C-alpha cells in the first residue's frame, strides 16, 4: 500500500510506466513509446502548418524557393486555414458529444433507463430559455429543453443563447468584433467553406472565424454538454476517490471505462452495482466488480459516483499492460486505435460502443440509450465470464495510487464560499469572498490547468512542476481533463496538499475546507471554468481580461485543445501553452495567436516549451494583471 501521506513524484510514475513498457517489449506488444520513437523526426511542414492538401493540384508545401502554392496561397493563408480546420474538429467533437446527450434528454422518461436527476437545474435552464415550467410535467419540460438545445446546432436565423450568460462588457466585445456565434453547425460549415480551395487567404478573417467557431464550442457545445449531463446524471458534488494504476485489483473483475460520454459509462457503473449482476458474480465465485475510469470518462464518473480513476491519456495502454483488465469499454475521443491489438496480448476484451469511434479488432456493441441497461449488464457479465481467463503469470499491477477529493463545479465552489461568509445566497450565488481574497493578496489569482499529456514532452512533468510552483505562490489551481488526473495520481488533489502551498492559499484552503487544486471535471467542463471566470469578473465589477485568472495547457495534444484555447482567449483570458500550435511556418499567424487576438478580446497565447519558464510567465502575467488593477 502506497504511503498516502507523501506525494507521488513524476519519477515514481515513470518507474511504473517503464516497468510496464519493458513487459510490453517482452510480450512483443506495440506501445506509444515505440511508435513515438519511430515518428520522432516530425515533418517540418506539418509542424509549421504550411502543407496544404485542400485540393488535388497539391499537396503544396511552402519553402523559401516555393513560397506559394499552385493557386497562390502563401504560408500565412495555408497555416491559417489548417489552424481553422483544427478548431472545427475540436468544436465538432465536444459539440457532437453534447448533441448525443441532448437526444438522451429528449428520450428521458420516469421509468428510465435515463431520467432527470437535477430537476432544479432543468427548471433554471427552462426559464433561461423561456420554456414554460408552471403546472407542467418535468419530462415534458425536459423534452422541450432538449429541442431548444438541439436548435443551437442548426438554427437558420438568429444567434446562440449561452453567450448572453457572459457579463455585458464581454458580450459587447463579441458584438463589436462580429464574433458572436450564430449556431454550432453553421460556424463549422462556414469555416470549412472559408478554407475550401479558392476562398479565404486572409489570416485575420480566418482567425476571427476561428474565434467565432470556438465560441460556439465554449459558450455552446461544451456548455450544453455540461448542463445537460448535470441534468441527466446530477450536478457533481464532492467525493473522496483514488487515482492511478494501483486502483486495479488483483482479486476483482476489473472493468475500465474509457472515453468521454457519460451516457455509456454511467450505464456500466449502474449495471455493475445491480443486484442481478452482483448475484451473477457471486454464482461464479467472484468477490466483486471494480469499475474504474480512464481519461475524461474517469472525471465524469468520479465526480458523480466517486468511481476511482485508473489514469490519464498516456496510461491507456498501461492499464491493459497490467494484464489485470477483464474488459475495456470505450465510447468516443482520445482512444488509441492501438488498443484492440494490445488487448489481444492478454485476455482483455476490448469493446467499442459508438459509431463515431470504430476501431478494427474491437468487439463492436453499438450502444443504444433505450436498451442501455440490458446492454450494460450483458457487457459486465461478459467481463465476469472473462475473469477465469486471466493469466496470473502476466499480471503486474503497480502499487501506486493516491487519494483525491474531486467534484467542484461552480455550484460547489459557491457553497464553500457561502459557508465562510454566511453571505446572501441567491440563485446564482456570489464569488465575493474569493474576489476579496484576491484583492487582499491572500490569493494572488487562479489558474485553470487543463489538457492532455503528450510524448512530445516529458509526460506529466510539466503539469506537476507547474501546479506545485503555482501553489507555492498562493495561486489557486482549478483543473480538468488529464491535467486533473495528474493532480489526482500525484496526491495534489488531497486536502493535505495545502502543506505544499504558500501561507495565503493554505489559509484559504483551511477556511473553505477545500484542496488547493479543485477538480472541475472533464474537458467538456472547461465551460464551468468560463462561468467561474465570468462570475468573478461580474462580482468584481471589472472586465474578464482584467481579472488575475488565466488558463494553461502545458502538454496539450488534441484538436479539442486548440478549439478550447481559442474560446478561452476569445473570452478575454490569456492561455499559456507548453506545446506550440502548428502555425510557426507563418510569422503572421504566430503574431495573430500571441498578440493579434489580444487586440480583439484582451486574451492571447503565451507559448513556452520550458515548464520552468512557462510557470514564471504565468506568475508574471498574474502579477501584471494585479498591478494594472492597483492591487
Ligand atoms: O478531453 S485532456 S487527452 S482525455 S483531449 Fe483527451 Fe486531452 Fe485527456 Fe479528455 Ni481532453
Ligand atoms: Fe496547393 Fe492551393 Fe490546392 Fe492548397 S489549395 S493544395 S495551396 S493549390
XYZ file of C-alpha atoms and ligand atoms in Angstrom:
649
model
C 0.000 0.000 0.000
C 1.453 3.319 -1.009
C 2.132 5.870 1.693
C -0.683 8.320 1.069
C 0.991 10.957 3.236
C 3.623 11.610 0.639
C 3.243 12.830 -2.906
C 3.893 10.541 -5.817
C 6.621 12.081 -7.933
C 6.764 12.019 -11.708
C 9.871 9.832 -11.365
C 7.821 7.258 -9.451
C 5.082 7.371 -12.081
C 7.744 6.918 -14.744
C 9.239 3.914 -12.954
C 5.890 2.109 -13.200
C 5.491 3.113 -16.834
C 8.992 1.844 -17.629
C 8.338 -1.482 -15.961
C 5.095 -1.908 -17.902
C 6.843 -0.862 -21.096
C 9.549 -3.481 -20.580
C 6.878 -6.104 -20.078
C 5.248 -4.921 -23.294
C 8.533 -5.411 -25.141
C 8.844 -8.940 -23.727
C 5.328 -9.724 -24.926
C 6.018 -8.159 -28.341
C 3.258 -5.647 -27.661
C 3.317 -2.383 -29.560
C 3.152 0.758 -27.388
C 3.155 4.531 -27.790
C 6.774 4.727 -26.668
C 7.910 2.636 -29.641
C 5.669 4.451 -32.046
C 6.768 7.880 -30.756
C 10.401 6.855 -31.310
C 9.590 5.763 -34.864
C 7.817 9.063 -35.528
C 10.318 11.343 -33.840
C 11.551 13.192 -36.921
C 8.343 15.100 -37.325
C 7.615 16.660 -40.684
C 8.641 20.324 -40.576
C 5.888 21.326 -42.988
C 3.308 19.730 -40.761
C 4.822 21.299 -37.656
C 4.749 24.714 -39.253
C 1.266 24.246 -40.661
C 2.491 25.003 -44.172
C 1.469 21.906 -46.070
C -1.811 22.339 -47.914
C -3.774 19.469 -49.390
C -7.056 21.270 -49.790
C -7.138 20.465 -53.490
C -5.631 17.937 -55.841
C -3.335 20.411 -57.572
C -1.331 19.940 -54.374
C -0.262 18.936 -51.826
C 1.685 22.206 -51.793
C 4.458 22.756 -49.288
C 5.926 26.166 -48.613
C 9.716 26.634 -48.785
C 11.901 29.691 -49.445
C 12.155 28.523 -53.060
C 8.438 27.779 -53.369
C 6.782 30.492 -51.265
C 3.329 29.950 -52.731
C 1.047 27.036 -53.512
C -0.067 26.488 -57.093
C -3.160 28.646 -56.501
C -1.023 31.382 -54.975
C -1.868 30.738 -51.311
C 1.102 31.744 -49.164
C 2.359 30.347 -45.853
C 0.059 32.643 -43.873
C -3.063 31.587 -45.737
C -2.187 27.907 -45.567
C -1.262 27.933 -41.865
C -4.392 29.925 -41.006
C -6.655 27.599 -42.968
C -5.142 24.496 -41.379
C -5.473 26.072 -37.957
C -9.141 26.916 -38.533
C -9.767 23.326 -39.585
C -8.280 22.140 -36.293
C -10.655 24.442 -34.439
C -13.551 22.991 -36.435
C -12.627 19.437 -35.478
C -12.301 20.378 -31.817
C -15.585 22.260 -31.820
C -17.290 19.381 -33.588
C -16.050 16.777 -31.108
C -17.360 18.374 -27.948
C -20.465 19.691 -29.645
C -21.448 16.396 -31.247
C -20.942 14.788 -27.841
C -23.407 17.377 -26.474
C -25.839 16.663 -29.294
C -25.905 12.979 -28.350
C -26.590 13.903 -24.745
C -29.433 16.215 -25.784
C -31.012 13.312 -27.654
C -30.779 11.249 -24.488
C -32.523 14.052 -22.570
C -35.195 14.004 -25.238
C -35.748 10.299 -24.538
C -35.905 10.527 -20.757
C -38.947 9.058 -19.062
C -39.873 8.400 -15.432
C -39.261 4.662 -15.727
C -35.799 5.195 -17.217
C -33.298 3.991 -18.194
C -32.408 7.701 -18.328
C -34.219 10.064 -16.011
C -33.950 13.705 -14.957
C -31.793 13.796 -11.839
C -31.273 17.518 -11.360
C -34.753 18.993 -11.700
C -33.677 22.352 -10.304
C -31.066 22.783 -12.985
C -33.551 21.778 -15.650
C -36.085 24.324 -14.421
C -33.411 27.023 -14.275
C -32.384 26.305 -17.851
C -36.013 26.129 -18.996
C -36.642 29.579 -17.504
C -33.468 30.930 -19.117
C -34.769 29.701 -22.476
C -38.383 30.844 -21.986
C -39.740 27.325 -21.762
C -42.959 27.228 -19.720
C -42.485 25.407 -16.413
C -45.593 26.073 -14.328
C -48.010 23.148 -13.864
C -46.030 21.059 -16.269
C -44.697 17.536 -16.079
C -40.926 17.561 -15.595
C -40.407 15.235 -18.562
C -42.424 17.406 -20.850
C -40.177 20.331 -19.811
C -37.091 18.158 -20.338
C -38.157 17.252 -23.871
C -38.805 20.853 -24.829
C -35.492 21.959 -23.333
C -33.782 19.214 -25.347
C -35.404 20.510 -28.527
C -34.333 24.059 -27.747
C -30.823 22.813 -27.080
C -30.743 20.979 -30.383
C -31.761 24.200 -32.136
C -28.426 25.675 -31.047
C -26.762 23.469 -33.626
C -28.520 24.424 -36.780
C -30.866 27.343 -36.374
C -31.402 29.122 -39.670
C -31.700 32.591 -38.201
C -30.596 34.400 -35.077
C -27.700 33.524 -32.839
C -26.650 31.318 -29.947
C -28.138 31.724 -26.491
C -25.430 30.910 -23.943
C -23.085 33.778 -24.851
C -25.669 36.077 -23.258
C -24.699 34.482 -19.933
C -21.452 36.441 -20.149
C -21.078 39.808 -18.455
C -22.213 42.721 -20.579
C -18.736 44.057 -21.298
C -17.770 40.691 -22.802
C -20.937 40.474 -24.831
C -20.177 43.965 -26.156
C -16.710 42.802 -27.266
C -18.162 39.823 -29.121
C -20.639 42.138 -30.829
C -18.022 44.748 -31.641
C -15.703 42.170 -33.181
C -18.512 40.350 -35.004
C -17.674 37.006 -33.415
C -20.894 36.202 -31.544
C -21.589 32.670 -32.800
C -24.780 32.010 -34.732
C -25.145 28.231 -34.464
C -22.635 25.449 -33.910
C -23.072 23.587 -37.172
C -23.260 26.864 -39.044
C -19.917 28.115 -37.721
C -18.231 24.812 -38.518
C -19.694 24.693 -42.025
C -18.825 28.341 -42.662
C -15.257 27.630 -41.539
C -14.918 24.632 -43.835
C -16.364 26.704 -46.641
C -13.897 29.525 -45.970
C -10.981 27.098 -46.044
C -12.018 25.384 -49.268
C -9.732 25.992 -52.206
C -10.238 29.414 -53.683
C -11.804 31.129 -50.656
C -10.223 32.965 -47.718
C -6.499 33.598 -47.767
C -6.504 36.377 -45.174
C -5.221 35.203 -41.762
C -7.215 37.875 -39.944
C -10.518 36.722 -41.442
C -9.642 33.109 -40.707
C -8.613 33.867 -37.117
C -11.816 35.812 -36.486
C -13.872 32.942 -37.833
C -11.789 30.613 -35.636
C -12.752 32.668 -32.610
C -16.414 32.648 -33.549
C -16.346 28.896 -34.141
C -14.506 28.309 -30.882
C -17.085 30.430 -29.033
C -19.818 28.196 -30.451
C -17.889 25.434 -28.695
C -17.087 27.019 -25.324
C -20.270 29.027 -24.909
C -22.266 26.499 -26.931
C -21.474 22.834 -27.453
C -19.362 22.427 -24.340
C -21.716 24.369 -22.127
C -24.640 22.340 -23.439
C -22.694 19.135 -22.788
C -22.036 20.137 -19.199
C -25.518 21.474 -18.406
C -27.411 18.570 -19.908
C -25.091 15.987 -18.352
C -25.750 17.584 -14.965
C -29.491 17.477 -15.585
C -29.319 13.807 -16.581
C -26.829 12.477 -14.076
C -26.802 15.088 -11.340
C -24.631 18.139 -10.771
C -21.370 16.839 -9.319
C -20.638 17.070 -5.630
C -17.577 16.401 -3.527
C -16.312 12.819 -3.406
C -13.282 11.110 -1.980
C -11.733 8.827 -4.513
C -8.413 7.361 -5.579
C -6.286 7.653 -8.665
C -3.558 5.815 -10.576
C -2.954 2.274 -11.790
C -2.964 0.948 -8.233
C -6.775 1.176 -8.247
C -6.875 -2.014 -10.314
C -7.445 -5.005 -8.052
C -5.785 -8.393 -8.103
C -8.786 -10.323 -6.847
C -11.653 -8.463 -8.506
C -13.062 -8.248 -12.019
C -11.564 -5.061 -13.427
C -13.559 -3.100 -15.984
C -12.036 0.078 -17.414
C -14.410 2.621 -18.962
C -12.543 4.958 -21.270
C -13.586 7.905 -23.392
C -15.860 10.848 -22.735
C -19.572 10.225 -22.994
C -21.042 9.524 -19.551
C -24.229 8.082 -21.073
C -22.303 4.850 -21.667
C -20.093 4.772 -18.589
C -22.970 5.630 -16.220
C -24.853 2.599 -17.543
C -21.847 0.343 -16.905
C -21.396 1.704 -13.378
C -25.096 1.200 -12.623
C -25.105 -2.303 -14.097
C -22.059 -3.335 -12.054
C -23.845 -2.247 -8.866
C -27.143 -4.001 -9.667
C -28.303 -6.963 -7.593
C -28.690 -9.110 -10.685
C -25.055 -8.646 -11.626
C -23.734 -8.967 -8.089
C -25.639 -12.251 -7.753
C -24.233 -13.386 -11.060
C -20.721 -12.597 -9.882
C -21.334 -14.499 -6.659
C -22.547 -17.522 -8.607
C -19.158 -17.522 -10.310
C -17.263 -17.163 -7.026
C -16.194 -13.658 -7.938
C -15.500 -11.371 -4.974
C -16.590 -8.193 -6.692
C -16.510 -5.912 -9.697
C -14.138 -2.995 -9.873
C -15.206 -0.396 -12.435
C -12.567 2.300 -12.911
C -12.366 5.244 -15.293
C -9.753 6.408 -17.762
C -9.351 9.793 -19.473
C -12.326 12.165 -19.228
C -14.843 9.413 -18.551
C -12.957 8.944 -15.303
C -13.545 12.582 -14.404
C -17.241 12.335 -15.196
C -17.944 9.296 -13.048
C -15.507 10.188 -10.274
C -17.321 13.395 -9.526
C -20.762 11.832 -9.661
C -20.111 8.457 -8.006
C -16.610 8.576 -6.538
C -15.549 5.910 -9.058
C -11.772 5.579 -8.993
C -9.553 6.873 -11.780
C -7.017 4.484 -13.268
C -5.129 7.032 -15.315
C -4.909 9.665 -17.979
C -4.308 9.671 -21.723
C -0.823 8.127 -21.918
C -1.767 5.470 -19.376
C -4.430 3.862 -21.551
C -2.026 1.189 -22.732
C -0.542 0.822 -19.258
C -3.918 -0.216 -17.897
C -4.089 -3.114 -20.358
C -0.418 -3.951 -19.801
C -1.121 -4.783 -16.164
C -2.731 -7.960 -17.508
C -5.486 -7.495 -14.934
C -8.209 -5.870 -17.030
C -11.103 -8.136 -17.953
C -12.737 -5.571 -20.176
C -12.037 -2.113 -21.520
C -15.197 -0.400 -22.788
C -14.720 2.756 -24.787
C -17.054 5.344 -26.263
C -15.616 8.401 -28.016
C -12.449 10.508 -28.296
C -8.816 10.090 -27.232
C -8.899 6.316 -27.684
C -5.747 4.862 -29.245
C -6.579 2.685 -32.279
C -3.679 0.560 -30.999
C -5.694 -0.770 -28.077
C -7.519 -3.782 -29.604
C -4.234 -5.261 -30.783
C -2.647 -4.702 -27.400
C -5.635 -6.265 -25.673
C -5.030 -9.399 -27.747
C -1.718 -9.920 -25.913
C -3.854 -10.536 -22.826
C -7.287 -11.923 -22.041
C -8.704 -8.366 -22.091
C -11.911 -7.834 -24.051
C -11.907 -4.535 -25.887
C -15.353 -3.142 -26.666
C -16.230 -0.091 -28.748
C -19.727 1.290 -28.392
C -20.100 4.299 -30.666
C -20.404 4.592 -34.436
C -18.211 7.691 -34.020
C -15.226 5.624 -32.867
C -14.997 2.367 -34.830
C -11.679 0.572 -34.422
C -10.591 -2.569 -36.266
C -10.088 -5.555 -33.983
C -12.570 -4.371 -31.347
C -15.844 -6.023 -30.352
C -18.395 -3.508 -31.526
C -21.561 -3.246 -29.472
C -23.468 -0.214 -30.681
C -24.859 1.404 -27.593
C -28.469 2.452 -27.681
C -29.832 4.620 -24.855
C -33.214 2.876 -24.977
C -31.644 -0.539 -24.269
C -28.803 0.808 -22.127
C -29.462 -1.256 -19.000
C -29.639 -4.607 -20.800
C -26.604 -3.862 -22.933
C -24.534 -2.707 -19.980
C -25.494 -5.769 -17.926
C -24.541 -8.058 -20.773
C -21.136 -6.415 -21.059
C -20.475 -6.644 -17.329
C -21.466 -10.331 -17.407
C -19.001 -10.899 -20.240
C -16.293 -9.248 -18.160
C -17.171 -11.528 -15.232
C -17.024 -14.572 -17.521
C -13.637 -13.416 -18.729
C -12.080 -13.368 -15.251
C -11.214 -17.072 -15.346
C -9.062 -16.478 -18.429
C -6.809 -14.002 -16.647
C -3.245 -15.326 -16.853
C -1.800 -14.539 -13.436
C 1.735 -15.016 -14.740
C 1.164 -11.947 -16.917
C -0.305 -9.775 -14.155
C 1.539 -6.906 -12.577
C -0.415 -4.061 -11.013
C 1.705 -1.142 -9.822
C 1.006 -0.314 -6.187
C 0.946 3.400 -6.683
C -2.302 5.227 -6.013
C -3.316 8.349 -4.166
C -6.466 9.597 -2.567
C -8.148 12.665 -4.024
C -11.087 14.919 -3.289
C -12.941 15.640 -6.505
C -16.107 17.351 -7.722
C -16.009 21.142 -7.614
C -18.392 22.548 -10.202
C -19.195 26.253 -9.767
C -22.195 25.388 -7.582
C -19.934 23.550 -5.153
C -17.360 26.341 -5.088
C -20.124 28.832 -4.297
C -21.338 26.604 -1.452
C -17.886 26.603 0.113
C -17.593 30.358 -0.296
C -21.013 30.883 1.261
C -20.021 28.751 4.206
C -17.243 31.148 5.183
C -19.164 34.364 4.977
C -22.735 33.243 5.535
C -23.319 35.652 2.713
C -26.622 36.096 0.993
C -27.230 33.237 -1.389
C -29.384 33.966 -4.384
C -29.949 31.538 -7.210
C -26.585 32.264 -8.779
C -24.564 32.803 -5.597
C -21.600 35.090 -5.154
C -17.841 34.845 -5.624
C -17.383 37.971 -3.499
C -15.288 36.251 -0.790
C -12.926 34.902 -3.472
C -12.693 38.347 -5.044
C -11.911 39.852 -1.644
C -9.194 37.254 -1.030
C -7.621 38.079 -4.391
C -7.860 41.812 -3.764
C -6.270 41.402 -0.352
C -3.443 39.390 -1.921
C -4.083 36.330 0.257
C -4.724 34.669 -3.064
C -2.703 36.088 -5.940
C -5.013 34.656 -8.584
C -6.207 31.426 -10.137
C -5.015 29.245 -12.992
C -7.028 26.675 -14.897
C -4.652 23.803 -15.697
C -6.192 21.751 -18.440
C -5.458 19.345 -21.216
C -3.698 16.207 -22.173
C -0.303 14.662 -21.765
C 1.932 14.336 -24.773
C 5.023 12.302 -25.715
C 6.480 15.428 -27.334
C 7.464 16.485 -23.834
C 8.189 14.518 -20.670
C 4.656 13.276 -19.956
C 3.019 14.703 -16.833
C 6.194 16.519 -15.776
C 5.057 19.995 -16.819
C 1.695 19.599 -15.094
C 3.338 18.537 -11.875
C 6.032 21.214 -11.795
C 3.693 24.000 -12.827
C 0.968 23.096 -10.330
C 3.433 22.808 -7.447
C 5.032 26.151 -8.239
C 1.667 27.892 -8.530
C 0.542 26.540 -5.170
C 3.722 27.766 -3.503
C 2.983 31.188 -4.944
C -0.537 31.357 -3.487
C -2.229 30.752 -6.799
C -5.285 28.511 -6.675
C -5.489 25.832 -9.353
C -8.657 24.550 -10.974
C -8.186 21.513 -13.186
C -9.997 19.374 -15.723
C -9.212 16.523 -18.098
C -5.930 14.672 -17.991
C -4.296 17.526 -16.082
C -6.784 16.915 -13.261
C -5.852 13.254 -13.287
C -2.193 14.100 -12.914
C -3.090 16.040 -9.785
C -5.081 13.027 -8.600
C -2.381 10.448 -9.059
C 0.365 12.553 -7.511
C -1.680 13.455 -4.443
C -2.026 17.148 -5.271
C -5.801 16.865 -5.096
C -5.853 15.877 -1.454
C -6.673 18.435 1.188
C -3.211 17.717 2.657
C -1.738 19.329 -0.445
C -2.305 22.600 1.405
C 1.066 21.918 3.007
C 2.590 22.478 -0.434
C 1.018 25.938 -0.597
C 2.057 29.402 0.374
C 0.608 30.703 3.644
C -2.205 32.641 1.939
C -3.531 29.795 -0.156
C -3.215 27.424 2.781
C -5.421 29.756 4.810
C -7.986 29.828 2.017
C -7.957 26.006 1.862
C -8.497 25.815 5.619
C -11.282 28.370 5.619
C -13.097 26.877 2.661
C -12.231 23.284 3.529
C -11.004 22.545 0.019
C -7.903 21.095 -1.611
C -5.733 23.707 -3.393
C -6.343 22.003 -6.737
C -10.049 21.964 -7.477
C -11.352 19.251 -9.742
C -13.886 20.762 -12.139
C -14.436 17.738 -14.335
C -13.799 16.585 -17.881
C -12.526 18.765 -20.731
C -16.087 19.472 -21.771
C -16.425 21.090 -18.335
C -13.994 23.868 -19.189
C -17.317 25.601 -19.807
C -17.663 25.570 -16.000
C -14.372 27.444 -15.836
C -15.728 30.072 -18.235
C -18.691 30.614 -15.925
C -16.364 30.748 -12.917
C -14.196 33.432 -14.538
C -17.316 35.256 -15.673
C -18.745 35.158 -12.142
C -15.521 36.525 -10.677
C -15.444 39.400 -13.173
C -19.164 40.062 -12.538
C -18.797 40.181 -8.762
C -15.657 42.269 -9.037
C -17.265 44.677 -11.477
C -14.411 44.537 -13.992
C -13.836 43.063 -17.433
C -12.812 39.465 -17.986
C -9.418 40.430 -19.394
C -8.627 42.295 -16.173
C -9.051 39.501 -13.630
C -5.882 37.673 -12.490
C -7.212 34.387 -13.797
C -5.642 32.561 -16.746
C -5.653 29.204 -18.499
C -2.718 26.865 -19.039
C -2.402 23.741 -21.182
C 1.193 22.607 -20.648
C 1.013 19.297 -22.523
C -1.964 19.632 -24.856
C -2.232 17.455 -27.946
C -5.779 17.354 -29.364
C -7.766 19.483 -31.783
C -10.271 19.910 -28.953
C -7.492 21.667 -27.051
C -6.856 24.063 -29.962
C -10.503 24.995 -30.040
C -10.701 25.299 -26.243
C -7.658 27.566 -26.148
C -9.354 29.739 -28.745
C -12.625 30.095 -26.856
C -10.695 30.933 -23.705
C -8.766 33.765 -25.401
C -11.991 34.833 -27.091
C -13.403 35.163 -23.567
C -10.612 37.614 -22.740
C -8.356 35.284 -20.774
C -4.699 34.565 -21.544
C -3.722 30.968 -22.243
C -0.235 29.653 -21.502
C 0.797 26.796 -23.781
C 3.674 24.359 -23.314
C 3.343 22.951 -26.828
C 3.481 25.230 -29.840
C 0.434 25.250 -32.127
C 1.274 24.111 -35.656
C 1.438 27.527 -37.296
C 5.049 28.562 -36.868
C 5.680 28.404 -40.608
C 3.789 31.698 -40.760
C 5.126 34.749 -38.953
C 1.744 36.416 -39.346
C -0.069 33.546 -37.686
C 2.413 33.469 -34.803
C 1.744 37.168 -34.360
C -2.021 36.620 -34.567
C -2.213 33.922 -31.916
C 0.092 35.664 -29.462
C -0.748 39.343 -29.944
C -3.452 39.731 -32.563
C -6.294 38.162 -30.623
C -5.295 40.223 -27.601
C -6.153 43.359 -29.552
C -9.625 41.977 -30.228
C -10.677 40.448 -26.904
C -7.809 41.054 -24.471
C -6.725 37.397 -24.440
C -3.827 35.733 -26.256
C -1.387 32.833 -26.114
C 1.916 32.860 -24.276
C 3.961 29.915 -25.531
C 6.963 28.442 -23.770
C 8.074 24.845 -24.113
C 10.194 25.026 -20.941
C 7.857 24.346 -17.975
C 10.073 26.249 -15.557
C 9.912 29.310 -17.769
C 6.228 28.817 -18.531
C 5.242 28.911 -14.871
C 7.367 32.041 -14.421
C 5.493 33.573 -17.347
C 2.181 32.682 -15.677
C 3.160 34.207 -12.347
C 4.465 37.344 -14.077
C 1.241 37.554 -16.071
C -0.897 37.290 -12.941
C 1.201 39.865 -11.114
C 0.987 42.214 -14.103
C -2.821 41.961 -14.032
C -2.789 42.715 -10.313
C -0.550 45.711 -10.846
C -2.807 47.056 -13.563
C -5.697 46.836 -11.085
C -3.651 48.625 -8.443
C -3.735 45.682 -6.024
O -10.955 15.645 -23.490
S -7.285 16.079 -21.717
S -6.124 13.579 -23.756
S -8.993 12.721 -22.393
S -8.318 15.835 -25.068
Fe -8.173 13.640 -24.298
Fe -6.657 15.633 -23.744
Fe -7.183 13.858 -21.962
Fe -10.499 14.301 -22.360
Ni -9.276 16.493 -23.079
Fe -1.973 23.951 -53.319
Fe -3.728 25.969 -53.300
Fe -4.534 23.466 -53.725
Fe -3.668 24.178 -51.323
S -5.478 24.949 -52.347
S -3.182 22.310 -52.408
S -2.069 25.641 -51.836
S -3.193 24.670 -54.998
